[in-house]
Amino acid sequence: MGGKGSGGHNRLTDTEKKRRGTFRAAESEAVFNARAAEKIITGVFLPRVPDPSLPLNEIGKAKYVEFATLLLESGKLTKIVAEDCERYAVMHQQMHAKLEAGKMVPQQLLNAMDSLSRRLKIAEDAPPIANPNEKKRFNGVGFSNNRASPIRLRPHRPTGTGEL
């Protein structure tokens, strides 16, 4: 939580507001903390990945186990989230069957899968793929005369006397 735009990164304390004469009880720290506490998710988190309640084939079950395990490891697996994983696995299973039959996958199915994957927030806690300490290949791209460039421009030297 927090960061720019979250409405709390530059707040003054209640004592500082009272000292300045700008204190209002409706905007006190207690009210702010109560609003923040309402946003905390509580619920029954599952201790292990449950068996799917829907009849999934091996492709659908593999996708269900993959997503449910990722969510379990990040501490987000609840009964409702597990049901969303089942729904995603069913859609994945349907997509796979259409592709095997040589048919096109309907855009509506892809949109529903995208929507469900965003709701599951799986990629939110995914580890980064690239090494953060490694220099990126195109870091300096975009600026015409970078200070660290090995190519130097020649200084302008006027030639002639300057008279016409």
mmCIF file of C-alpha atoms in Angstrom:
data_model
loop_
_atom_site.group_PDB
_atom_site.id
_atom_site.type_symbol
_atom_site.label_atom_id
_atom_site.label_comp_id
_atom_site.label_asym_id
_atom_site.label_seq_id
_atom_site.Cartn_x
_atom_site.Cartn_y
_atom_site.Cartn_z
ATOM 1 C CA MET A 1 0.000 0.000 0.000
ATOM 2 C CA GLY A 2 1.038 3.571 -0.390
ATOM 3 C CA GLY A 3 2.888 5.453 -3.023
ATOM 4 C CA LYS A 4 2.035 8.485 -5.073
ATOM 5 C CA GLY A 5 -1.658 8.954 -5.679
ATOM 6 C CA SER A 6 -2.740 6.790 -2.755
ATOM 7 C CA GLY A 7 -3.618 9.810 -0.647
ATOM 8 C CA GLY A 8 -1.222 9.407 2.230
ATOM 9 C CA HIS A 9 2.346 9.974 1.131
ATOM 10 C CA ASN A 10 2.497 13.620 2.195
ATOM 11 C CA ARG A 11 0.121 13.722 5.164
ATOM 12 C CA LEU A 12 0.921 15.783 8.218
ATOM 13 C CA THR A 13 0.461 14.349 11.684
ATOM 14 C CA ASP A 14 -2.505 15.426 13.786
ATOM 15 C CA THR A 15 -0.217 17.362 16.153
ATOM 16 C CA GLU A 16 1.347 19.247 13.227
ATOM 17 C CA LYS A 17 -2.113 20.078 11.844
ATOM 18 C CA LYS A 18 -3.218 21.330 15.286
ATOM 19 C CA ARG A 19 -0.085 23.451 15.548
ATOM 20 C CA ARG A 20 -0.804 25.027 12.139
ATOM 21 C CA GLY A 21 -4.514 25.384 12.903
ATOM 22 C CA THR A 22 -5.632 23.194 9.986
ATOM 23 C CA PHE A 23 -6.823 20.153 11.965
ATOM 24 C CA ARG A 24 -10.235 18.713 11.072
ATOM 25 C CA ALA A 25 -11.610 15.681 12.894
ATOM 26 C CA ALA A 26 -12.997 14.194 9.647
ATOM 27 C CA GLU A 27 -9.437 13.993 8.253
ATOM 28 C CA SER A 28 -7.606 12.767 11.349
ATOM 29 C CA GLU A 29 -5.170 9.854 11.492
ATOM 30 C CA ALA A 30 -7.797 7.668 13.182
ATOM 31 C CA VAL A 31 -10.252 8.196 10.306
ATOM 32 C CA PHE A 32 -7.507 7.571 7.738
ATOM 33 C CA ASN A 33 -6.449 4.344 9.490
ATOM 34 C CA ALA A 34 -10.073 3.163 9.715
ATOM 35 C CA ARG A 35 -10.518 3.670 5.945
ATOM 36 C CA ALA A 36 -7.289 1.781 5.251
ATOM 37 C CA ALA A 37 -8.388 -1.091 7.520
ATOM 38 C CA GLU A 38 -11.583 -1.496 5.475
ATOM 39 C CA LYS A 39 -9.474 -2.324 2.418
ATOM 40 C CA ILE A 40 -7.674 -5.240 4.067
ATOM 41 C CA ILE A 41 -8.837 -8.576 2.728
ATOM 42 C CA THR A 42 -9.732 -11.131 5.336
ATOM 43 C CA GLY A 43 -11.057 -14.577 4.774
ATOM 44 C CA VAL A 44 -10.409 -18.250 5.010
ATOM 45 C CA PHE A 45 -7.250 -19.044 3.098
ATOM 46 C CA LEU A 46 -6.811 -22.637 2.022
ATOM 47 C CA PRO A 47 -3.834 -24.619 3.390
ATOM 48 C CA ARG A 48 -3.427 -26.670 0.188
ATOM 49 C CA VAL A 49 -4.681 -26.795 -3.389
ATOM 50 C CA PRO A 50 -8.116 -28.477 -3.334
ATOM 51 C CA ASP A 51 -9.196 -30.981 -5.969
ATOM 52 C CA PRO A 52 -11.234 -29.323 -8.722
ATOM 53 C CA SER A 53 -14.995 -29.784 -8.472
ATOM 54 C CA LEU A 54 -15.424 -29.612 -12.261
ATOM 55 C CA PRO A 55 -14.571 -32.557 -14.534
ATOM 56 C CA LEU A 56 -11.309 -31.397 -16.127
ATOM 57 C CA ASN A 57 -9.158 -33.362 -18.565
ATOM 58 C CA GLU A 58 -5.380 -33.587 -18.122
ATOM 59 C CA ILE A 59 -4.773 -30.238 -19.871
ATOM 60 C CA GLY A 60 -7.364 -28.372 -17.810
ATOM 61 C CA LYS A 61 -6.280 -30.008 -14.569
ATOM 62 C CA ALA A 62 -2.627 -29.129 -15.231
ATOM 63 C CA LYS A 63 -3.548 -25.470 -15.767
ATOM 64 C CA TYR A 64 -5.740 -25.479 -12.627
ATOM 65 C CA VAL A 65 -2.951 -26.941 -10.498
ATOM 66 C CA GLU A 66 -0.424 -24.496 -11.961
ATOM 67 C CA PHE A 67 -2.500 -21.396 -11.204
ATOM 68 C CA ALA A 68 -3.781 -22.617 -7.837
ATOM 69 C CA THR A 69 -0.237 -23.497 -6.715
ATOM 70 C CA LEU A 70 1.053 -20.039 -7.687
ATOM 71 C CA LEU A 71 -1.748 -18.417 -5.698
ATOM 72 C CA LEU A 72 -1.233 -20.755 -2.735
ATOM 73 C CA GLU A 73 2.472 -19.883 -2.591
ATOM 74 C CA SER A 74 1.673 -16.161 -2.624
ATOM 75 C CA GLY A 75 -0.934 -16.605 0.154
ATOM 76 C CA LYS A 76 -3.974 -15.682 -1.952
ATOM 77 C CA LEU A 77 -5.772 -19.004 -2.376
ATOM 78 C CA THR A 78 -9.322 -18.920 -1.024
ATOM 79 C CA LYS A 79 -12.355 -20.972 -2.016
ATOM 80 C CA ILE A 80 -13.551 -18.269 -4.427
ATOM 81 C CA VAL A 81 -10.124 -17.871 -6.001
ATOM 82 C CA ALA A 82 -9.916 -21.665 -6.437
ATOM 83 C CA GLU A 83 -13.271 -21.569 -8.259
ATOM 84 C CA ASP A 84 -11.898 -18.833 -10.540
ATOM 85 C CA CYS A 85 -8.901 -21.071 -11.240
ATOM 86 C CA GLU A 86 -11.319 -23.861 -12.211
ATOM 87 C CA ARG A 87 -13.162 -21.539 -14.586
ATOM 88 C CA TYR A 88 -9.895 -20.464 -16.184
ATOM 89 C CA ALA A 89 -8.859 -24.113 -16.555
ATOM 90 C CA VAL A 90 -12.170 -24.901 -18.309
ATOM 91 C CA MET A 91 -11.593 -22.034 -20.732
ATOM 92 C CA HIS A 92 -8.011 -23.154 -21.320
ATOM 93 C CA GLN A 93 -9.292 -26.667 -21.975
ATOM 94 C CA GLN A 94 -11.852 -25.320 -24.507
ATOM 95 C CA MET A 95 -9.203 -23.240 -26.254
ATOM 96 C CA HIS A 96 -6.898 -26.238 -26.510
ATOM 97 C CA ALA A 97 -9.701 -28.433 -27.938
ATOM 98 C CA LYS A 98 -10.556 -25.816 -30.595
ATOM 99 C CA LEU A 99 -6.928 -25.493 -31.636
ATOM 100 C CA GLU A 100 -6.514 -29.282 -31.863
ATOM 101 C CA ALA A 101 -9.616 -29.464 -34.079
ATOM 102 C CA GLY A 102 -8.075 -26.868 -36.401
ATOM 103 C CA LYS A 103 -10.657 -24.227 -35.535
ATOM 104 C CA MET A 104 -10.132 -20.613 -34.618
ATOM 105 C CA VAL A 105 -10.415 -19.645 -30.966
ATOM 106 C CA PRO A 106 -13.260 -17.127 -30.494
ATOM 107 C CA GLN A 107 -12.128 -13.696 -29.380
ATOM 108 C CA GLN A 108 -14.843 -13.752 -26.721
ATOM 109 C CA LEU A 109 -13.141 -16.746 -25.064
ATOM 110 C CA LEU A 110 -9.755 -15.010 -25.150
ATOM 111 C CA ASN A 111 -11.267 -11.847 -23.659
ATOM 112 C CA ALA A 112 -12.908 -13.851 -20.875
ATOM 113 C CA MET A 113 -9.584 -15.573 -20.129
ATOM 114 C CA ASP A 114 -7.776 -12.220 -20.015
ATOM 115 C CA SER A 115 -10.401 -10.785 -17.693
ATOM 116 C CA LEU A 116 -10.230 -13.761 -15.357
ATOM 117 C CA SER A 117 -6.421 -13.782 -15.287
ATOM 118 C CA ARG A 118 -6.415 -10.078 -14.351
ATOM 119 C CA ARG A 119 -8.903 -10.789 -11.572
ATOM 120 C CA LEU A 120 -6.710 -13.605 -10.243
ATOM 121 C CA LYS A 121 -3.707 -11.212 -10.123
ATOM 122 C CA ILE A 122 -1.224 -14.011 -10.695
ATOM 123 C CA ALA A 123 1.430 -11.880 -12.375
ATOM 124 C CA GLU A 124 1.340 -9.350 -9.541
ATOM 125 C CA ASP A 125 3.730 -11.377 -7.362
ATOM 126 C CA ALA A 126 5.619 -13.165 -10.146
ATOM 127 C CA PRO A 127 9.404 -13.046 -9.835
ATOM 128 C CA PRO A 128 11.216 -10.930 -12.443
ATOM 129 C CA ILE A 129 12.647 -12.860 -15.372
ATOM 130 C CA ALA A 130 15.637 -10.622 -16.121
ATOM 131 C CA ASN A 131 18.589 -10.051 -13.823
ATOM 132 C CA PRO A 132 18.100 -6.536 -12.354
ATOM 133 C CA ASN A 133 21.887 -5.963 -12.105
ATOM 134 C CA GLU A 134 22.532 -6.791 -15.746
ATOM 135 C CA LYS A 135 22.957 -3.823 -18.096
ATOM 136 C CA LYS A 136 20.141 -3.698 -20.590
ATOM 137 C CA ARG A 137 20.993 -3.761 -24.265
ATOM 138 C CA PHE A 138 19.062 -0.653 -25.326
ATOM 139 C CA ASN A 139 19.473 1.490 -22.202
ATOM 140 C CA GLY A 140 21.064 4.445 -24.017
ATOM 141 C CA VAL A 141 18.750 4.417 -27.011
ATOM 142 C CA GLY A 142 16.678 7.500 -27.579
ATOM 143 C CA PHE A 143 19.118 10.351 -26.984
ATOM 144 C CA SER A 144 21.121 11.739 -29.868
ATOM 145 C CA ASN A 145 24.304 12.848 -28.098
ATOM 146 C CA ASN A 146 24.644 10.835 -24.918
ATOM 147 C CA ARG A 147 27.329 12.044 -22.500
ATOM 148 C CA ALA A 148 28.831 8.565 -22.295
ATOM 149 C CA SER A 149 29.003 8.215 -26.088
ATOM 150 C CA PRO A 150 32.436 7.212 -27.455
ATOM 151 C CA ILE A 151 31.798 9.464 -30.488
ATOM 152 C CA ARG A 152 32.545 13.116 -29.870
ATOM 153 C CA LEU A 153 31.362 15.984 -32.015
ATOM 154 C CA ARG A 154 33.995 18.346 -33.339
ATOM 155 C CA PRO A 155 33.880 21.834 -31.873
ATOM 156 C CA HIS A 156 32.880 24.628 -34.233
ATOM 157 C CA ARG A 157 35.956 26.576 -35.387
ATOM 158 C CA PRO A 158 35.239 29.629 -37.450
ATOM 159 C CA THR A 159 37.324 29.872 -40.594
ATOM 160 C CA GLY A 160 38.384 33.071 -42.291
ATOM 161 C CA THR A 161 38.564 36.586 -40.979
ATOM 162 C CA GLY A 162 34.878 37.031 -40.406
ATOM 163 C CA GLU A 163 34.637 40.010 -42.795
ATOM 164 C CA LEU A 164 32.476 40.117 -45.871
#
